[in-house]
PDB file of C-alpha atoms and ligand atoms in Angstrom:
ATOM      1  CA  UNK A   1       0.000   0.000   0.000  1.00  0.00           C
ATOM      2  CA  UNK A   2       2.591   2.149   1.143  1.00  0.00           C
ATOM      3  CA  UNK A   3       4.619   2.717  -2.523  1.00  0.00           C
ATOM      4  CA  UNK A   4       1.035   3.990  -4.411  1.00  0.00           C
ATOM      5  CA  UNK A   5       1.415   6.746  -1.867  1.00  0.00           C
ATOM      6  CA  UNK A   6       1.354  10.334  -3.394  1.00  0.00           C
ATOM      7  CA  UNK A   7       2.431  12.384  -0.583  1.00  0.00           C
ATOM      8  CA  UNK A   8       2.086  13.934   2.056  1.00  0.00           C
ATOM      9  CA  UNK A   9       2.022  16.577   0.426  1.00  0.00           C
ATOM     10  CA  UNK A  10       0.972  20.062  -0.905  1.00  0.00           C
ATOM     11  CA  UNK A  11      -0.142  21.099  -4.504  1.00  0.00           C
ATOM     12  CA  UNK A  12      -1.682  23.887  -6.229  1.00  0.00           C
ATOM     13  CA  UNK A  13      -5.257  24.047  -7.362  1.00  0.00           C
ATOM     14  CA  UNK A  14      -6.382  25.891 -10.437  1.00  0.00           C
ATOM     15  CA  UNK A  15     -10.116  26.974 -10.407  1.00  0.00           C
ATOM     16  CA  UNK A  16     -11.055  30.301 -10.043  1.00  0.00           C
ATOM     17  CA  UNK A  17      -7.650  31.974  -9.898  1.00  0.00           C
ATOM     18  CA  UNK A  18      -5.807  32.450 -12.688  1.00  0.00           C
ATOM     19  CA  UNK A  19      -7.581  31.480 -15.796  1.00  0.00           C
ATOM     20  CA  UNK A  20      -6.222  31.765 -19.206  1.00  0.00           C
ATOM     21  CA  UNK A  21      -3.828  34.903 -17.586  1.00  0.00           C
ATOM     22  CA  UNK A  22      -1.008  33.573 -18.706  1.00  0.00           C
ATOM     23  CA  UNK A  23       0.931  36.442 -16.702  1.00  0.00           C
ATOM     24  CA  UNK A  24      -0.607  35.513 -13.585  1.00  0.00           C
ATOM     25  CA  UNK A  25      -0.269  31.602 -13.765  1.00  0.00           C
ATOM     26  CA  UNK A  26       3.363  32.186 -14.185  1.00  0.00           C
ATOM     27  CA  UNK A  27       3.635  33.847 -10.957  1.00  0.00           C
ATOM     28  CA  UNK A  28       1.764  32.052  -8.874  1.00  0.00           C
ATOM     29  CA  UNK A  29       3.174  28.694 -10.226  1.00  0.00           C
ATOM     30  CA  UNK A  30       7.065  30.018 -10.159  1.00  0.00           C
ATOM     31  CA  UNK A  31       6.451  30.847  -6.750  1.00  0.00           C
ATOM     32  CA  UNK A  32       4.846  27.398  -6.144  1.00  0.00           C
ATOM     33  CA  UNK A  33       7.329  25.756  -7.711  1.00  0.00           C
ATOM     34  CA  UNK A  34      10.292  27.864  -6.360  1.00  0.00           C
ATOM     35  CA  UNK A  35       8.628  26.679  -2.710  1.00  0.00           C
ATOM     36  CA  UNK A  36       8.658  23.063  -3.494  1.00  0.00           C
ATOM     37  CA  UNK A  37       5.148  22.266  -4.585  1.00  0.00           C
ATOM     38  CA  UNK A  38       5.445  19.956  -7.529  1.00  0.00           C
ATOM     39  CA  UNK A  39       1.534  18.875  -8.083  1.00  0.00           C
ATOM     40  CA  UNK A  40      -0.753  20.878  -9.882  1.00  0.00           C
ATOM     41  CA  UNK A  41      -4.543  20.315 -10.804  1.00  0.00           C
ATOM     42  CA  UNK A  42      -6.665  21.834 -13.021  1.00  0.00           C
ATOM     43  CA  UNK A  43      -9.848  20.707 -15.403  1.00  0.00           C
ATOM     44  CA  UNK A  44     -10.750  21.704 -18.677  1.00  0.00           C
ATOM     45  CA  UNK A  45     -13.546  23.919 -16.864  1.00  0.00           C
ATOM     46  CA  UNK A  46     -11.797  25.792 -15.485  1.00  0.00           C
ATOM     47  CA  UNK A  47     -11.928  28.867 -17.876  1.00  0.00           C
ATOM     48  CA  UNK A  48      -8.310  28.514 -19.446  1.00  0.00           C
ATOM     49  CA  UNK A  49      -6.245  27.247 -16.500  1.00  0.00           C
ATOM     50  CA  UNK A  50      -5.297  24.375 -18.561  1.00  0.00           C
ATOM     51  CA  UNK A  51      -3.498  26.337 -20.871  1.00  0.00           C
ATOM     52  CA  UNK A  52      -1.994  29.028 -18.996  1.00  0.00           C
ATOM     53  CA  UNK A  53      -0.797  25.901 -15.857  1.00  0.00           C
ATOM     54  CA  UNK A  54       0.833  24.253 -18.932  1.00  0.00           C
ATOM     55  CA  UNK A  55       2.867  27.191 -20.426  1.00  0.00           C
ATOM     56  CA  UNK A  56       3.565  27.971 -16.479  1.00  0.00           C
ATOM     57  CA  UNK A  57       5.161  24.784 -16.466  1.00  0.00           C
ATOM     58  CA  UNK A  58       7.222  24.498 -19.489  1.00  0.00           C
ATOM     59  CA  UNK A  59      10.439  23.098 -18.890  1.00  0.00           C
ATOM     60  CA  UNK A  60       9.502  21.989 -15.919  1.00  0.00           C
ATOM     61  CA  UNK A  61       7.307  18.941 -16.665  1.00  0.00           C
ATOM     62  CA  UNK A  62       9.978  15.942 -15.948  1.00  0.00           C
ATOM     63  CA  UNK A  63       9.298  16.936 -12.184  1.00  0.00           C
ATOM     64  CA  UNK A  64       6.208  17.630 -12.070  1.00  0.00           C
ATOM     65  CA  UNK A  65       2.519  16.241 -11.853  1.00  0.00           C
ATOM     66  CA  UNK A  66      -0.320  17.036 -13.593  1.00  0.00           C
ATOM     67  CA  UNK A  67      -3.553  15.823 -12.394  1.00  0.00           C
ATOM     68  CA  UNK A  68      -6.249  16.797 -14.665  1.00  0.00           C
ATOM     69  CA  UNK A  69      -9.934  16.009 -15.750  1.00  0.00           C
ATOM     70  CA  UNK A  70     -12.248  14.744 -18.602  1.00  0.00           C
ATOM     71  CA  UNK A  71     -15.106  17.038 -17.759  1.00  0.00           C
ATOM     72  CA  UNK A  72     -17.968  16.163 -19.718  1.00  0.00           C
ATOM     73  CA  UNK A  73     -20.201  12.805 -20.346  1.00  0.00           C
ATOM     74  CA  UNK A  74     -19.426  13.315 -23.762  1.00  0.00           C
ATOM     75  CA  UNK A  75     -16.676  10.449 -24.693  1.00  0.00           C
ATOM     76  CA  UNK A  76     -15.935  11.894 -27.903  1.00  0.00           C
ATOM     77  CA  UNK A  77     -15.617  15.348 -26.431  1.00  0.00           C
ATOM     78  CA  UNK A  78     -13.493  13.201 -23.539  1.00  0.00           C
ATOM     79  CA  UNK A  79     -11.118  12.515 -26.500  1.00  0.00           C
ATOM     80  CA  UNK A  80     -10.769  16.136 -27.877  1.00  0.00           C
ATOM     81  CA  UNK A  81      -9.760  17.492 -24.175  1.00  0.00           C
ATOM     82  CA  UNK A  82      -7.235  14.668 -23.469  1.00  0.00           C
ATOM     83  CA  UNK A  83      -5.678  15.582 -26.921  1.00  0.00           C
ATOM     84  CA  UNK A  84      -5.849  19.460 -25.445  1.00  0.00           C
ATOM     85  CA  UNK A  85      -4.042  18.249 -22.521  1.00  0.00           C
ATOM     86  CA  UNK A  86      -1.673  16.574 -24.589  1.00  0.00           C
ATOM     87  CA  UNK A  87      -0.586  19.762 -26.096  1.00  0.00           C
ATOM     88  CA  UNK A  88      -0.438  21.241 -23.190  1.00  0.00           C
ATOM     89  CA  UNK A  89       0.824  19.257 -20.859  1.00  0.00           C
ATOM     90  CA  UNK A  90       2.884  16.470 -23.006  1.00  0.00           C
ATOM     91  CA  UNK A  91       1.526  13.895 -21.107  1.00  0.00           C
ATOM     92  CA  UNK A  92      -1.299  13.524 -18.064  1.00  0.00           C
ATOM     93  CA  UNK A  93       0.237  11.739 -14.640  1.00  0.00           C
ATOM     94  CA  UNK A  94      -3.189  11.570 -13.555  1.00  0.00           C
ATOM     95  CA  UNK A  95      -6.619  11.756 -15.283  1.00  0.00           C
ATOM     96  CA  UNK A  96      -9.584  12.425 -13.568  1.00  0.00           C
ATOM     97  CA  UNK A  97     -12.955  11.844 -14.320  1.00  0.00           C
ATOM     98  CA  UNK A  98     -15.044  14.758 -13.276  1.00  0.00           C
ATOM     99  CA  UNK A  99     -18.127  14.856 -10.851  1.00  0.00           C
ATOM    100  CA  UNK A 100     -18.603  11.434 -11.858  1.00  0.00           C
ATOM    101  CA  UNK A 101     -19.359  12.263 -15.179  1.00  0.00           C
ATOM    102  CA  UNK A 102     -20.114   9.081 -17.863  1.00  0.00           C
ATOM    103  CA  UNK A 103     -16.876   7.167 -15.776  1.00  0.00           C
ATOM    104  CA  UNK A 104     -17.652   3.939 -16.702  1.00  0.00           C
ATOM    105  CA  UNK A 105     -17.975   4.547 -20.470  1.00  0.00           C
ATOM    106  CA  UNK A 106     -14.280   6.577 -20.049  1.00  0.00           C
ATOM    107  CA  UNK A 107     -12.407   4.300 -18.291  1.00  0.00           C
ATOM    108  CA  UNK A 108     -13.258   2.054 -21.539  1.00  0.00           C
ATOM    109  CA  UNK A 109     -10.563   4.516 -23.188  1.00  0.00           C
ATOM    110  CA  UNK A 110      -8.571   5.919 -20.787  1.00  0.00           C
ATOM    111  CA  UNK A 111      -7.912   2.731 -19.061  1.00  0.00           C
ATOM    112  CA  UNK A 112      -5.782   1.393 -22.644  1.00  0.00           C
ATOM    113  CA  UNK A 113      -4.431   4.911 -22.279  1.00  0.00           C
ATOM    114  CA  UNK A 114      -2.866   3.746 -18.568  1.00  0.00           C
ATOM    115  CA  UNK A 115      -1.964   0.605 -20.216  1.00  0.00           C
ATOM    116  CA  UNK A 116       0.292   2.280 -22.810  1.00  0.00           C
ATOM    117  CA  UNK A 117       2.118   4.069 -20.014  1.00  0.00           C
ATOM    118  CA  UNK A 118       0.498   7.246 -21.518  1.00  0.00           C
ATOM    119  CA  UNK A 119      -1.424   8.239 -17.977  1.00  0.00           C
ATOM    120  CA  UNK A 120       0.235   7.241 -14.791  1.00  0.00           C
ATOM    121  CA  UNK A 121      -2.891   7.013 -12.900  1.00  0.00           C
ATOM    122  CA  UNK A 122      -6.850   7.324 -12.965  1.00  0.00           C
ATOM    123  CA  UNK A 123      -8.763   9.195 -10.924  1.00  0.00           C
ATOM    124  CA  UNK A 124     -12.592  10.353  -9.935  1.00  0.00           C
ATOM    125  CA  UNK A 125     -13.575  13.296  -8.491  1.00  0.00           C
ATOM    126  CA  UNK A 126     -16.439  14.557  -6.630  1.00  0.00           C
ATOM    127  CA  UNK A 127     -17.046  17.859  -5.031  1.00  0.00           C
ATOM    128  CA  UNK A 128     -21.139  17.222  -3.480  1.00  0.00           C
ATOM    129  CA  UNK A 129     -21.470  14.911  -0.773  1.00  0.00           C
ATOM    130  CA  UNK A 130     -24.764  13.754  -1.672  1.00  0.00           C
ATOM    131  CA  UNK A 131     -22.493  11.625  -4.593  1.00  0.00           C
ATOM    132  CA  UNK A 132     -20.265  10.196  -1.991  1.00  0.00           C
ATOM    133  CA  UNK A 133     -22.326   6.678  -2.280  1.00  0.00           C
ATOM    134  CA  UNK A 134     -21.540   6.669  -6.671  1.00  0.00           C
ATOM    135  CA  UNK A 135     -17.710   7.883  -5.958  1.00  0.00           C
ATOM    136  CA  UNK A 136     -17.197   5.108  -3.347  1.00  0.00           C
ATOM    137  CA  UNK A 137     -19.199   2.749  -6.199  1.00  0.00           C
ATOM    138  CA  UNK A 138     -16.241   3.664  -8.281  1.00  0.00           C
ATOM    139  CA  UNK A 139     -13.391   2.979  -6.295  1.00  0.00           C
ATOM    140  CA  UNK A 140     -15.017  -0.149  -5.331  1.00  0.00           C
ATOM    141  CA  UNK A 141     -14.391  -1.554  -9.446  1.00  0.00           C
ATOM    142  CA  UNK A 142     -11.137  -1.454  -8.158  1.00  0.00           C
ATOM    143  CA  UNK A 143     -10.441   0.045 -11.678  1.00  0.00           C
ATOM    144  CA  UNK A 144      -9.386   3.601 -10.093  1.00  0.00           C
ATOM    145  CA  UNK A 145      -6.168   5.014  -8.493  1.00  0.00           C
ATOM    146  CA  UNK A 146      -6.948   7.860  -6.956  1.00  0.00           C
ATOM    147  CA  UNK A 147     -10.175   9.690  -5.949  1.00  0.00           C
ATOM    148  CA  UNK A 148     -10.335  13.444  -4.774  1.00  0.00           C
ATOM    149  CA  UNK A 149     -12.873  14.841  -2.798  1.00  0.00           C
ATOM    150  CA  UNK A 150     -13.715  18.068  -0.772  1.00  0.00           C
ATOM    151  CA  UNK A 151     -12.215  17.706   3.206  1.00  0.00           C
ATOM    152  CA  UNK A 152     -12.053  20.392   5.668  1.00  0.00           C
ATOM    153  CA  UNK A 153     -13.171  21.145   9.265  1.00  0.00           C
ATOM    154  CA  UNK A 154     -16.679  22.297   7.689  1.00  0.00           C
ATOM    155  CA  UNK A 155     -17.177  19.432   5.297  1.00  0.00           C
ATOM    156  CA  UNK A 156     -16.287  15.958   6.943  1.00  0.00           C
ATOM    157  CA  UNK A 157     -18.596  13.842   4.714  1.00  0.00           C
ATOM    158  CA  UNK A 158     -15.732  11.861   3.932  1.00  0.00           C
ATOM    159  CA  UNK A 159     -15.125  10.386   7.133  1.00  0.00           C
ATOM    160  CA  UNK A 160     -18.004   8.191   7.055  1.00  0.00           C
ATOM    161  CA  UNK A 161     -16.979   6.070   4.272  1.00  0.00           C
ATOM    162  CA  UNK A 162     -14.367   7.401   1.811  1.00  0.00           C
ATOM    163  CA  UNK A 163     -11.454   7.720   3.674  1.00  0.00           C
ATOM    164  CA  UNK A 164     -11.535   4.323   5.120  1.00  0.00           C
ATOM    165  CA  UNK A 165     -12.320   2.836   1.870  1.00  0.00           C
ATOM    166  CA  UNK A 166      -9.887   4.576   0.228  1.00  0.00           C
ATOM    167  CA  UNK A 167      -7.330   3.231   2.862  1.00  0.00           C
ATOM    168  CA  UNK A 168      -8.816  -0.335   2.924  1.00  0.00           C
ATOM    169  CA  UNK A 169      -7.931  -0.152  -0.816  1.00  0.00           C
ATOM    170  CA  UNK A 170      -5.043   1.498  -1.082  1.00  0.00           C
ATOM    171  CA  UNK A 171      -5.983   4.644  -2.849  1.00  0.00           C
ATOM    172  CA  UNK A 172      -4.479   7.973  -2.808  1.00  0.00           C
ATOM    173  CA  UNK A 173      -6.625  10.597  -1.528  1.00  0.00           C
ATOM    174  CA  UNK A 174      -6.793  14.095  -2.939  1.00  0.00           C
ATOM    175  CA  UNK A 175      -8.539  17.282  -1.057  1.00  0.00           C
ATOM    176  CA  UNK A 176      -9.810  19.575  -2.672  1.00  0.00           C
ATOM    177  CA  UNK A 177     -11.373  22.919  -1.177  1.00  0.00           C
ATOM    178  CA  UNK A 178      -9.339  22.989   2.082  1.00  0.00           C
ATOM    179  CA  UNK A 179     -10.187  26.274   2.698  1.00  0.00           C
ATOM    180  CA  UNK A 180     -14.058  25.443   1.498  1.00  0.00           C
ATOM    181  CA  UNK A 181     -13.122  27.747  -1.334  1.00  0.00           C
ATOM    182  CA  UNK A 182     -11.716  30.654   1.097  1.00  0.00           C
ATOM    183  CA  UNK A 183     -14.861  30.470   3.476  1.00  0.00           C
ATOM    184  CA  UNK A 184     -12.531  29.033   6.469  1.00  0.00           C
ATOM    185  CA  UNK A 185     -10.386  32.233   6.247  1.00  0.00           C
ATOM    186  CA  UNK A 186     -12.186  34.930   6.928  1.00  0.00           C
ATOM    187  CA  UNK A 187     -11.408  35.160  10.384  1.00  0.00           C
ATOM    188  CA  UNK A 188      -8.219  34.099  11.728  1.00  0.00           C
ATOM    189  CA  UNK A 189      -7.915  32.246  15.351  1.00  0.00           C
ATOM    190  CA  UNK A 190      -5.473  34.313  17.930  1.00  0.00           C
ATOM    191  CA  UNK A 191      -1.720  34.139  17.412  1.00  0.00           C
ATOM    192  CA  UNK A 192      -1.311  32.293  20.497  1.00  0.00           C
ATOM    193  CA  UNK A 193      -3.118  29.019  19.036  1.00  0.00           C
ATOM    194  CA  UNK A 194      -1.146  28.914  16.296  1.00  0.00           C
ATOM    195  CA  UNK A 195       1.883  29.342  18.211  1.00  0.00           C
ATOM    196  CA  UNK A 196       0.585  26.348  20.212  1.00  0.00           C
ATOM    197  CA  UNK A 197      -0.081  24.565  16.693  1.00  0.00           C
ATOM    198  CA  UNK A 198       3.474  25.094  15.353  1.00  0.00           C
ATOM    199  CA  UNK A 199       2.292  27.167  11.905  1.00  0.00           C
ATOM    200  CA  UNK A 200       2.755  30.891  11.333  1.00  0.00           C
ATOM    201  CA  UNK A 201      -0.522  31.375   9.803  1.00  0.00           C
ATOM    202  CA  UNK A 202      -4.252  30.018   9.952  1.00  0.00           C
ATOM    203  CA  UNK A 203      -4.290  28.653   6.071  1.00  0.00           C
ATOM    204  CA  UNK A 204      -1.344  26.643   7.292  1.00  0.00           C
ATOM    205  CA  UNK A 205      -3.110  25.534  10.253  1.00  0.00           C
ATOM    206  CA  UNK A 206      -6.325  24.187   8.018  1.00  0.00           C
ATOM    207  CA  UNK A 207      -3.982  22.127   5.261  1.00  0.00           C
ATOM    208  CA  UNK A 208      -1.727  20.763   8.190  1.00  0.00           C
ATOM    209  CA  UNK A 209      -5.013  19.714   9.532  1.00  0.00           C
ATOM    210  CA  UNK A 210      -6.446  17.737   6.156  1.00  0.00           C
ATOM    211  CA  UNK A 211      -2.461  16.495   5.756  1.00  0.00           C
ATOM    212  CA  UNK A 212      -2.213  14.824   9.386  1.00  0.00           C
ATOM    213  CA  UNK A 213      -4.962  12.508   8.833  1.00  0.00           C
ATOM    214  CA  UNK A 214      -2.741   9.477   7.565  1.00  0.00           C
ATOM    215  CA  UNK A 215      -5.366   8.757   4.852  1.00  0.00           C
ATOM    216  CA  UNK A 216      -5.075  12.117   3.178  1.00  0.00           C
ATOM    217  CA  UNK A 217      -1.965  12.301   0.345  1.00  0.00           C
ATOM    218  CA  UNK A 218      -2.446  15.867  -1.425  1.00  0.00           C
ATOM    219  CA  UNK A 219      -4.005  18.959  -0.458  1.00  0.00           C
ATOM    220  CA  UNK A 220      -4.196  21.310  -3.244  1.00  0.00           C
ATOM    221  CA  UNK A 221      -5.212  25.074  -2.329  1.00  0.00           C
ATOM    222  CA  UNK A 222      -5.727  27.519  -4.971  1.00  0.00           C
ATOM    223  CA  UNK A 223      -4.610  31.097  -4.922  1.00  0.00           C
ATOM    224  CA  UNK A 224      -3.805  34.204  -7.459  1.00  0.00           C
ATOM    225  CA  UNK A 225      -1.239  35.922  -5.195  1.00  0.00           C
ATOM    226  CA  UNK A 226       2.502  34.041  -4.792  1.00  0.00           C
ATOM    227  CA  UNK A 227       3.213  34.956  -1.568  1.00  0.00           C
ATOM    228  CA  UNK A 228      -0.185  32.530  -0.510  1.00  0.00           C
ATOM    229  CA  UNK A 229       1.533  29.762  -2.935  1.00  0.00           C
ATOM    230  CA  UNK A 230       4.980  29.957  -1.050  1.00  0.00           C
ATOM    231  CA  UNK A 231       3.269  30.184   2.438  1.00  0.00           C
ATOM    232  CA  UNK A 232       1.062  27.346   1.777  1.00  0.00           C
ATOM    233  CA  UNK A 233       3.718  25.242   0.542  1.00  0.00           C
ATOM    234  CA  UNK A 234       5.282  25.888   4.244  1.00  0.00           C
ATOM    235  CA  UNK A 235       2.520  23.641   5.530  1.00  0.00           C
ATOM    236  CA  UNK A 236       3.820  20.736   3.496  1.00  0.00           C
ATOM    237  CA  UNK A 237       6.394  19.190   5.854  1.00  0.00           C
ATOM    238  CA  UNK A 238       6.175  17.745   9.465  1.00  0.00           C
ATOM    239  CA  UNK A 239       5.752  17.488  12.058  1.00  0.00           C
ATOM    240  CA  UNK A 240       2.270  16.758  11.787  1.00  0.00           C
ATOM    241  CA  UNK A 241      -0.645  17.654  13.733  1.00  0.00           C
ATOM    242  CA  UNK A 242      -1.400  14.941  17.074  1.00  0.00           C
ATOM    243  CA  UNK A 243      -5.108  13.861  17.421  1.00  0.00           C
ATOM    244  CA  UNK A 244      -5.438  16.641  20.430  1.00  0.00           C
ATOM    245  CA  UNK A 245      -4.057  19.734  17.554  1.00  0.00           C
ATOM    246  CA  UNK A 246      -6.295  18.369  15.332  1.00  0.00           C
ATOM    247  CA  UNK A 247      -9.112  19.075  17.784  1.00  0.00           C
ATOM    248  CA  UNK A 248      -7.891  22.435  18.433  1.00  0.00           C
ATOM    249  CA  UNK A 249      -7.892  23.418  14.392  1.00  0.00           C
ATOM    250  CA  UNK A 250     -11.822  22.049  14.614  1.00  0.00           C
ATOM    251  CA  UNK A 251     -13.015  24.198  17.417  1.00  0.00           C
ATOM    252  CA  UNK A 252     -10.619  27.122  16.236  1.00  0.00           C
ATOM    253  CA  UNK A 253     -13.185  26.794  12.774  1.00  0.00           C
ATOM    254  CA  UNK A 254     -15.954  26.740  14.498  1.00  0.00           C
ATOM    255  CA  UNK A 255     -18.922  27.087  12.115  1.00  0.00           C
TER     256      UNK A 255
HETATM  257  N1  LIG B   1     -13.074  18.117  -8.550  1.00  0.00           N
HETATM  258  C1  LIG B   1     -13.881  19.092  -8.237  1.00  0.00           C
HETATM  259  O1  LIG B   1     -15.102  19.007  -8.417  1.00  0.00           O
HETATM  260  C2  LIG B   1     -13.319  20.316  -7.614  1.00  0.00           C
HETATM  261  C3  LIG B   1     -14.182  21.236  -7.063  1.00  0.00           C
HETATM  262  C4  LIG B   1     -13.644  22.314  -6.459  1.00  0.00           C
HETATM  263  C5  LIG B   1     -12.259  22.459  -6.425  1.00  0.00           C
HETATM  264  N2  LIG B   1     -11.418  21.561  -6.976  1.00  0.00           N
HETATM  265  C6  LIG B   1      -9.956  21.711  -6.951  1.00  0.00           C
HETATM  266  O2  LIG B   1      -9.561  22.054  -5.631  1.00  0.00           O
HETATM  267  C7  LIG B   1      -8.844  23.308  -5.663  1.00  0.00           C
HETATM  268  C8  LIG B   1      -9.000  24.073  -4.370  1.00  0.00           C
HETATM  269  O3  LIG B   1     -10.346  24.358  -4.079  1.00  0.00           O
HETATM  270  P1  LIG B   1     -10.969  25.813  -4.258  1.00  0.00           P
HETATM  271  O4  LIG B   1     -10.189  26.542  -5.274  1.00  0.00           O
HETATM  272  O5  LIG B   1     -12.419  25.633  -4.505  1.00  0.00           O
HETATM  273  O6  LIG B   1     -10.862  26.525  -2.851  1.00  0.00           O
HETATM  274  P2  LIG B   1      -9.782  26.646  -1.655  1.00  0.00           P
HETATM  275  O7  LIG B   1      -8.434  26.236  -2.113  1.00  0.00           O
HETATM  276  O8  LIG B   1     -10.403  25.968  -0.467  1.00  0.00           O
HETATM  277  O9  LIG B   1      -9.814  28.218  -1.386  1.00  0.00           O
HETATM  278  C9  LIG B   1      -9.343  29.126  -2.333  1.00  0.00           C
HETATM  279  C10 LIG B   1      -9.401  30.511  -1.710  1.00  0.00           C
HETATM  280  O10 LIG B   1      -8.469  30.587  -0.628  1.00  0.00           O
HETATM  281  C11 LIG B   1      -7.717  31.793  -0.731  1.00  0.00           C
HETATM  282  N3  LIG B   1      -6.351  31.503  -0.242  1.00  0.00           N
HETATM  283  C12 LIG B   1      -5.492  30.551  -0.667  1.00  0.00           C
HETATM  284  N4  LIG B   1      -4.356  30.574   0.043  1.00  0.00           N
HETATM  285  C13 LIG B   1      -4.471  31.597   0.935  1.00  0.00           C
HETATM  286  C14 LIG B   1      -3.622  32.131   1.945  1.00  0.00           C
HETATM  287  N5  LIG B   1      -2.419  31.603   2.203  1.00  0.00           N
HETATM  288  N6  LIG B   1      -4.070  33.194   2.660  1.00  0.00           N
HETATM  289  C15 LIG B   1      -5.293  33.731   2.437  1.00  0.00           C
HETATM  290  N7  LIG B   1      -6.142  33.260   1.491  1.00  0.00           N
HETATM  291  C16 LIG B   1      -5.735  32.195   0.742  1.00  0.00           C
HETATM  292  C17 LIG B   1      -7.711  32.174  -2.179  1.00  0.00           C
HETATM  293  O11 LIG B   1      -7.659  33.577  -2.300  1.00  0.00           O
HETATM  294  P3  LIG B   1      -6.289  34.310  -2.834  1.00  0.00           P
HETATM  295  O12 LIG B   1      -6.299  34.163  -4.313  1.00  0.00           O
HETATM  296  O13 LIG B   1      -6.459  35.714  -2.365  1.00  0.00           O
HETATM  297  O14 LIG B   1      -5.130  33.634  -2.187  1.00  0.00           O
HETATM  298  C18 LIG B   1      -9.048  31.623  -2.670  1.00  0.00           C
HETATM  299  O15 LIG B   1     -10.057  32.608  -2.548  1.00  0.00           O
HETATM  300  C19 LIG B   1      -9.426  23.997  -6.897  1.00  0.00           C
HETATM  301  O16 LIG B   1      -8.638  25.075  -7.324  1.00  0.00           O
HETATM  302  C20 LIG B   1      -9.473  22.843  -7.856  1.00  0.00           C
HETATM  303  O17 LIG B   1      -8.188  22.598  -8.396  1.00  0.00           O
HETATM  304  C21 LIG B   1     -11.935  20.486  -7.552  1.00  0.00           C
END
């Protein structure tokens, strides 16, 4: 189990931030990159970042991940963003198959894909925890990888089941939304708890949180300003957060 392992660690998320700015993506990701971060995901929805994450990355790619997404039930449409990504990317470490979208009819061609050594690893994503029962389906086939799902102290869905399927089977875990899209931050707890928590800062304090639960591999915030890249990156590296800290994050969310 141990060697399908993908971390701990911390990546970079693309929706929302810096779109098809080209300008932009190459900040934040040199700053990302410049910090250590060395996993970035995007999706073909997400309004350019594709494109922009791949010419951020050029020359950079033989250290790199990309984990990215067929968004649409659509398999010949599936076809025409994988060869986008191609482009982009050269190759895909890990394709994902989108809220679920038509993932039985695209592992039919993205699984050959795998086979071929042309994708290191399949994935299947899920934001809404009302399709928690479908996404744990899926990794049931046994025919998936990795799975990435939303998991913060607001949204612990993924207790129930997910996580310890996902360990049962042996499946990387990927969090998205670890700030529930910047909702968490907008207060921050007193400097004295996160003095007792070890981190300099409370976005630190929330992915140190998702990355201490063994069953957790990659946390990938998203941000448009590098200095937020580089300090999230900080969060990356242990020590890690005891049972007791990872009480104190909870109550210091509150709701
Ligand atoms: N598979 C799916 O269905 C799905 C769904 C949602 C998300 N995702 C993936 O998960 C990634 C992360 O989720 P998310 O983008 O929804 O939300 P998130 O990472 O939980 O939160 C992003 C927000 O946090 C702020 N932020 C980041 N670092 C900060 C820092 N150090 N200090 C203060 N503010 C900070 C950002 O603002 P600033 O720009 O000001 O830093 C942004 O507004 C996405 O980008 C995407 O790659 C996947």
């Amino acid at each position: 189990m141990e060697e399908r392992r993908l971390g701990p660690v911390v990546g970079l998320g693309t929706w929302n931030t810096f779109g098809d700015d080209d300008v932009l993506a190459a900040s934040v990701v040199d700053a990302a990159l410049g910090a250590g971060v060395r996993f970035f995901d995007s999706a073909p929805m997400y309004r350019g970042a594709e494109a922009s994450l791949g010419a951020a990355l050029a020359g950079r790619r033989d250290e790199t991940t990309v984990a990215t997404k067929i968004s649409t039930r659509s398999v010949e449409e599936g076809r025409a963003m994988y060869g986008r990504q191609i482009e982009w990317f050269g190759r895909v470490e890990i394709e994902q198959m989108h809220n679920l979208a038509s993932w039985r009819e695209h592992l039919e061609w993205l699984e050959p894909e795998r086979g071929a050594g042309r994708i290191d690893k399949l994935g299947v994503t899920h934001y809404a925890s009302n399709a928690f029962d479908e996404l744990a389906e899926a990794l049931r086939t046994g025919r998936f990888d990795v799975v990435q799902l939303p998991y913060n102290p607001h949204e612990r869905d993924a207790e129930h089941e997910l996580l310890p399927l996902a360990a049962e089977l042996g499946i990387p875990v990927i969090v998205m939304r670890p700030f529930g899209e910047g909702a968490l931050l907008r207060r921050s707890p007193p400097v004295e708890a996160l003095r007792e928590l070890g981190v300099d800062t409370w976005p630190q304090a929330l992915l140190k949180w998702a990355l201490s639960d063994p069953r957790v591999d990659v946390v990938i915030p998203a941000t448009r300003r590098p200095e937020h890249a580089r300090a999230n990156a900080a969060a990356g590296s242990a020590p890690w957060f005891d049972a007791e800290q990872r009480r104190l994050v909870e109550r210091l969310a509150g709701r």
